[in-house]
PDB file of C-alpha atoms in Angstrom:
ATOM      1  CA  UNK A 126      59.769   4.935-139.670  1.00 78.00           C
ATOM      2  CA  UNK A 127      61.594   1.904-137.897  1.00 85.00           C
ATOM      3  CA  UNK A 128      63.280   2.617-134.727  1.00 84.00           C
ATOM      4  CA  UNK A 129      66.339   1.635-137.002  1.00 83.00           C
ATOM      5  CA  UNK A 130      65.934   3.903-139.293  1.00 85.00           C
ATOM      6  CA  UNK A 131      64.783   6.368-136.436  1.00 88.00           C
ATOM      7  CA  UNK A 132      68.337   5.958-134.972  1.00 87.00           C
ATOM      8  CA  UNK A 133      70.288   6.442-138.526  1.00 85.00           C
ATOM      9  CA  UNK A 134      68.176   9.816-138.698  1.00 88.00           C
ATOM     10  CA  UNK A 135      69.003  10.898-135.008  1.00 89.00           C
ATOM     11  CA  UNK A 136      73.148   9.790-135.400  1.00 86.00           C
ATOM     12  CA  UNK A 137      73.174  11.773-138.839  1.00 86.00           C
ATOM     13  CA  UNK A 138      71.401  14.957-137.640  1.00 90.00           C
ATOM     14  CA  UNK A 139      72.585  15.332-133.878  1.00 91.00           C
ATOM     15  CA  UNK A 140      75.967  16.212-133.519  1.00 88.00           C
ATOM     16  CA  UNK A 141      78.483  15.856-129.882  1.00 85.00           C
ATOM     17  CA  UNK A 142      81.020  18.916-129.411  1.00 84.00           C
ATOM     18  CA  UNK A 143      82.871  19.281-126.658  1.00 82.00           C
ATOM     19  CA  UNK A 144      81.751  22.505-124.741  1.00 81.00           C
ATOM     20  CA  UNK A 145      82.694  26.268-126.373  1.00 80.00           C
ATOM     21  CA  UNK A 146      84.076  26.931-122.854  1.00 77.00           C
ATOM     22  CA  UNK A 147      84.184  26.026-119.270  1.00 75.00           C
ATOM     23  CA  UNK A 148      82.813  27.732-116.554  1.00 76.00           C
ATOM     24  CA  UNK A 149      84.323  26.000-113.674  1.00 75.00           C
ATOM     25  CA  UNK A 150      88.018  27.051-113.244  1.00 73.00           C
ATOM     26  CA  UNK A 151      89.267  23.925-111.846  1.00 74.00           C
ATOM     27  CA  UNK A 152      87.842  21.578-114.425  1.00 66.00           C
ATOM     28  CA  UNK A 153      85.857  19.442-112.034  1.00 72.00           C
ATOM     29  CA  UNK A 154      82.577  19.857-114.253  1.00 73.00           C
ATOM     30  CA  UNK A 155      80.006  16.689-115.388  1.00 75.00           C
ATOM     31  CA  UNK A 156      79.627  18.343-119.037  1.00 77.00           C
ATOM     32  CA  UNK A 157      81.169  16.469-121.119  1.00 79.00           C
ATOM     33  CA  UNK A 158      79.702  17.854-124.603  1.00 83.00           C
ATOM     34  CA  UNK A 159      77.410  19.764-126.187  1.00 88.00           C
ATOM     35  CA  UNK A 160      74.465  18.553-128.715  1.00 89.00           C
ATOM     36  CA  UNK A 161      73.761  20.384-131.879  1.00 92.00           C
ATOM     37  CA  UNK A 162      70.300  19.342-133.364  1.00 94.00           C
ATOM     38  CA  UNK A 163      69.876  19.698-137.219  1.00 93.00           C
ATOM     39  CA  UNK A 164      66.687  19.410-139.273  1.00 93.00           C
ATOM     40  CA  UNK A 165      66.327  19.701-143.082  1.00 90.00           C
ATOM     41  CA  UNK A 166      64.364  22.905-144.414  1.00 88.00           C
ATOM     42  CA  UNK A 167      64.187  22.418-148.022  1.00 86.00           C
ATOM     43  CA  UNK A 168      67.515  21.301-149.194  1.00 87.00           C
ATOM     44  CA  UNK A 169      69.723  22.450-146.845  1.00 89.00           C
ATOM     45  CA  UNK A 170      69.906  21.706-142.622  1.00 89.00           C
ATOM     46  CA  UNK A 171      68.976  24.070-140.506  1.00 92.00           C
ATOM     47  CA  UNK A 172      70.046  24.018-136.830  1.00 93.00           C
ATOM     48  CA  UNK A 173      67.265  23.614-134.447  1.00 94.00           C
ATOM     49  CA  UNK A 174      66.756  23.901-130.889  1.00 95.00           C
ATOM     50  CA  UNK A 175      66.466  20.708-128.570  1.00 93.00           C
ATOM     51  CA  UNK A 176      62.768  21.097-127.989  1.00 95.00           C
ATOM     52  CA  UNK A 177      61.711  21.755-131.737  1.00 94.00           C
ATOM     53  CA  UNK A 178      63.906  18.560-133.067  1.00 94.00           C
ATOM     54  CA  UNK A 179      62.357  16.626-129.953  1.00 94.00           C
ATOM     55  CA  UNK A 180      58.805  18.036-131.200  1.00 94.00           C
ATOM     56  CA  UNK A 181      59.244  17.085-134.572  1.00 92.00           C
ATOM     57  CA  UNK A 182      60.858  13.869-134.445  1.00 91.00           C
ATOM     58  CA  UNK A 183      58.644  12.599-131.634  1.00 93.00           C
ATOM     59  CA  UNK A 184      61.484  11.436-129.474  1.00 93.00           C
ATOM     60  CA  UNK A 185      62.193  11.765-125.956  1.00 93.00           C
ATOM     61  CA  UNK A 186      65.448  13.133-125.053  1.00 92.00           C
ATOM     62  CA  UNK A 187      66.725  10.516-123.093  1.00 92.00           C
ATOM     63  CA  UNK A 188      66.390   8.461-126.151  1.00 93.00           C
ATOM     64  CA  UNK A 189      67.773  10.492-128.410  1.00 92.00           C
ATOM     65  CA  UNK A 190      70.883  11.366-125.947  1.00 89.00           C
ATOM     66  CA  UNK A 191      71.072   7.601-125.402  1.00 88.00           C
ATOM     67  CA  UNK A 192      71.048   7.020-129.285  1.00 87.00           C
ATOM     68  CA  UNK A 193      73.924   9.692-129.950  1.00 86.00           C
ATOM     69  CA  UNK A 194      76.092   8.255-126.994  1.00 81.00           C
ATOM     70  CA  UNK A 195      75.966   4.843-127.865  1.00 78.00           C
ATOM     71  CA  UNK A 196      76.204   5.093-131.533  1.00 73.00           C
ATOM     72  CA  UNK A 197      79.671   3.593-133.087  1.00 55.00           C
ATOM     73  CA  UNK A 198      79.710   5.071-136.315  1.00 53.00           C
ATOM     74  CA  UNK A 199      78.316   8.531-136.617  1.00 53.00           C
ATOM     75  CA  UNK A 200      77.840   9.665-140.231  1.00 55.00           C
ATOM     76  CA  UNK A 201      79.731  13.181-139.327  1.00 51.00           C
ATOM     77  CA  UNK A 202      82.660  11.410-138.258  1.00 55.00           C
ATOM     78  CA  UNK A 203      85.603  10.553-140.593  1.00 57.00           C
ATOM     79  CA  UNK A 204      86.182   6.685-141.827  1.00 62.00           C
ATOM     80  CA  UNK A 205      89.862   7.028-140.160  1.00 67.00           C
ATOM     81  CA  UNK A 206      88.756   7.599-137.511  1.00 69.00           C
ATOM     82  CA  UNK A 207      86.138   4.859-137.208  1.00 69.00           C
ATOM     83  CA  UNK A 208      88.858   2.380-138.073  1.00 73.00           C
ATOM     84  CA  UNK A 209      91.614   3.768-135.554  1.00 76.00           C
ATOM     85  CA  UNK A 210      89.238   2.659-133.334  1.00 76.00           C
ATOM     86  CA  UNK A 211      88.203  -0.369-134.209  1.00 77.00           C
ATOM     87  CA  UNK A 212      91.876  -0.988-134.672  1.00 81.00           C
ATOM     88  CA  UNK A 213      92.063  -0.080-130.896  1.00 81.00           C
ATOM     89  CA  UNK A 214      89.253  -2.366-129.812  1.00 82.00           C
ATOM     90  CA  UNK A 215      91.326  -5.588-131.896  1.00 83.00           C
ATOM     91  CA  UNK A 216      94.154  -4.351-129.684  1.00 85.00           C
ATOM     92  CA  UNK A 217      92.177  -4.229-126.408  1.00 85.00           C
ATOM     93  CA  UNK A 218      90.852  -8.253-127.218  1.00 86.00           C
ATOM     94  CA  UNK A 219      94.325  -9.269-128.495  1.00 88.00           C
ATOM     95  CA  UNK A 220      95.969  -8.035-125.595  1.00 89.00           C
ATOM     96  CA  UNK A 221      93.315  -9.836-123.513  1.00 91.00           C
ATOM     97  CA  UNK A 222      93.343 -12.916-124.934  1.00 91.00           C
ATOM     98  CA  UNK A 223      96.931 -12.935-124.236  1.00 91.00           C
ATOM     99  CA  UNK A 224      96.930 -12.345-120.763  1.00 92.00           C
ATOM    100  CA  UNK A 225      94.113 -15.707-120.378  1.00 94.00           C
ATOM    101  CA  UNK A 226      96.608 -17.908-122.558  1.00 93.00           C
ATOM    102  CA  UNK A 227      99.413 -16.877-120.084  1.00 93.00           C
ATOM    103  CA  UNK A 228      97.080 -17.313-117.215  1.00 92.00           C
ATOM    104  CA  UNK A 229      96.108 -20.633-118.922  1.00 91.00           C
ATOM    105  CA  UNK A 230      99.777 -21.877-118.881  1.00 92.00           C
ATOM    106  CA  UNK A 231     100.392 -20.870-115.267  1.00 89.00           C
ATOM    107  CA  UNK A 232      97.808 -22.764-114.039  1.00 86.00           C
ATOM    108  CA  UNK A 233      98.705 -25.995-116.216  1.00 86.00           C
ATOM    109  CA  UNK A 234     102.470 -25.342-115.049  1.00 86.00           C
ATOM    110  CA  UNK A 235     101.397 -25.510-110.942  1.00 84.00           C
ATOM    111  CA  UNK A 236     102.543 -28.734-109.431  1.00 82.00           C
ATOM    112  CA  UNK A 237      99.487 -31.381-108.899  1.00 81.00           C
ATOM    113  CA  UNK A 238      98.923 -34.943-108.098  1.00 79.00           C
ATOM    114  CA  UNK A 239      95.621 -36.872-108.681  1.00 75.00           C
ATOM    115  CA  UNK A 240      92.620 -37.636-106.318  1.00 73.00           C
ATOM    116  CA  UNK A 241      93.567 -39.325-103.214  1.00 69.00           C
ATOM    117  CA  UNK A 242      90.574 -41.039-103.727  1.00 69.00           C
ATOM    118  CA  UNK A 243      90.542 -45.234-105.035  1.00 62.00           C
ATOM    119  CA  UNK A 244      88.769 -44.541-108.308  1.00 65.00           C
ATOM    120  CA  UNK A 245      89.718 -46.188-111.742  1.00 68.00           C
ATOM    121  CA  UNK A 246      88.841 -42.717-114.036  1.00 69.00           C
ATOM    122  CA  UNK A 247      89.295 -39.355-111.654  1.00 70.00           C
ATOM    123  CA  UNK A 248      89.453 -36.004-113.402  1.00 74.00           C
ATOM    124  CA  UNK A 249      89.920 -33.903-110.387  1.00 78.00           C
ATOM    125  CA  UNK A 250      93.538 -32.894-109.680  1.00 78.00           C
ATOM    126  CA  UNK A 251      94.935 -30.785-106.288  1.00 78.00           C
ATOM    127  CA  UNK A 252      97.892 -28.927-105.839  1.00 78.00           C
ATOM    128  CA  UNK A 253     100.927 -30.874-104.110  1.00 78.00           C
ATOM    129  CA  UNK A 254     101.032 -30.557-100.049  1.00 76.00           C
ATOM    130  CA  UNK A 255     104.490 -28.737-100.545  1.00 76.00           C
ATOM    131  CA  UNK A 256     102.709 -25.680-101.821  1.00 68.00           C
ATOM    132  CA  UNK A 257     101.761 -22.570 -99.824  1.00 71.00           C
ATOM    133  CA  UNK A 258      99.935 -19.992-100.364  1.00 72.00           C
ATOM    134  CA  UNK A 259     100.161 -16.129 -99.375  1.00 77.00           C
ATOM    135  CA  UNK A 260      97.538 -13.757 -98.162  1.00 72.00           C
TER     136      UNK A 260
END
């Protein structure tokens, strides 16, 4: 196997829950979900313990942990909901590239004058002596 194809087998057959319950009261606790690790016994899956999926597949767990976290489009996980959040994402860049063309026109707006220096061609422009600053 490819580590590709190694990573479409861990994102189809290792599942992220959140917890069944919590056992701190004030919900201060680093758990954020639980792992459930399937393997196929004949025609149907089975689930398996952490060490005996490890075991089999050959994979650390760090890997496989890293593999389930970062993976965008788990195979358990509905196509809706895979495009509400790409849909978010669009919204996220859109509302960024919005905020650099407004910064963009600010910055063209600010009063300047050209290089003090005697040159035929300058490119560099400052901002007028009439304009202060704040800390």
């Amino acid at each position: 196997m490819t580590w590709d194809q190694r990573k479409l087998f861990v994102s189809g057959h290792v599942s992220l829950q959140p917890p069944s319950r919590k056992t701190t009261e004030n919900g201060s606790s680093r758990r954020e979900n639980t792992m459930t690790y399937k393997l196929h016994n004949g025609t149907e899956l089975v689930q398996v313990c952490r060490k005996a999926f490890l075991n089999t597949t050959g994979l650390g767990r760090f890997t496989v942990e890293s593999w389930k976290k970062e993976s965008v489009y788990d195979m358990n996980e509905s196509k809706e909901e895979f495009n509400k959040q790409r849909k978010n994402r669009n919204n996220r860049v859109r509302a960024f590239e919005d905020s650099k063309a407004f910064l963009n026109l600010f910055l063209d707006d600010l009063p300047k004058q050209p290089s003090h220096y005697v040159r035929k061609d300058t490119s560099k422009f400052y901002l007028e002596q009439h304009f202060v600053t704040l800390k």
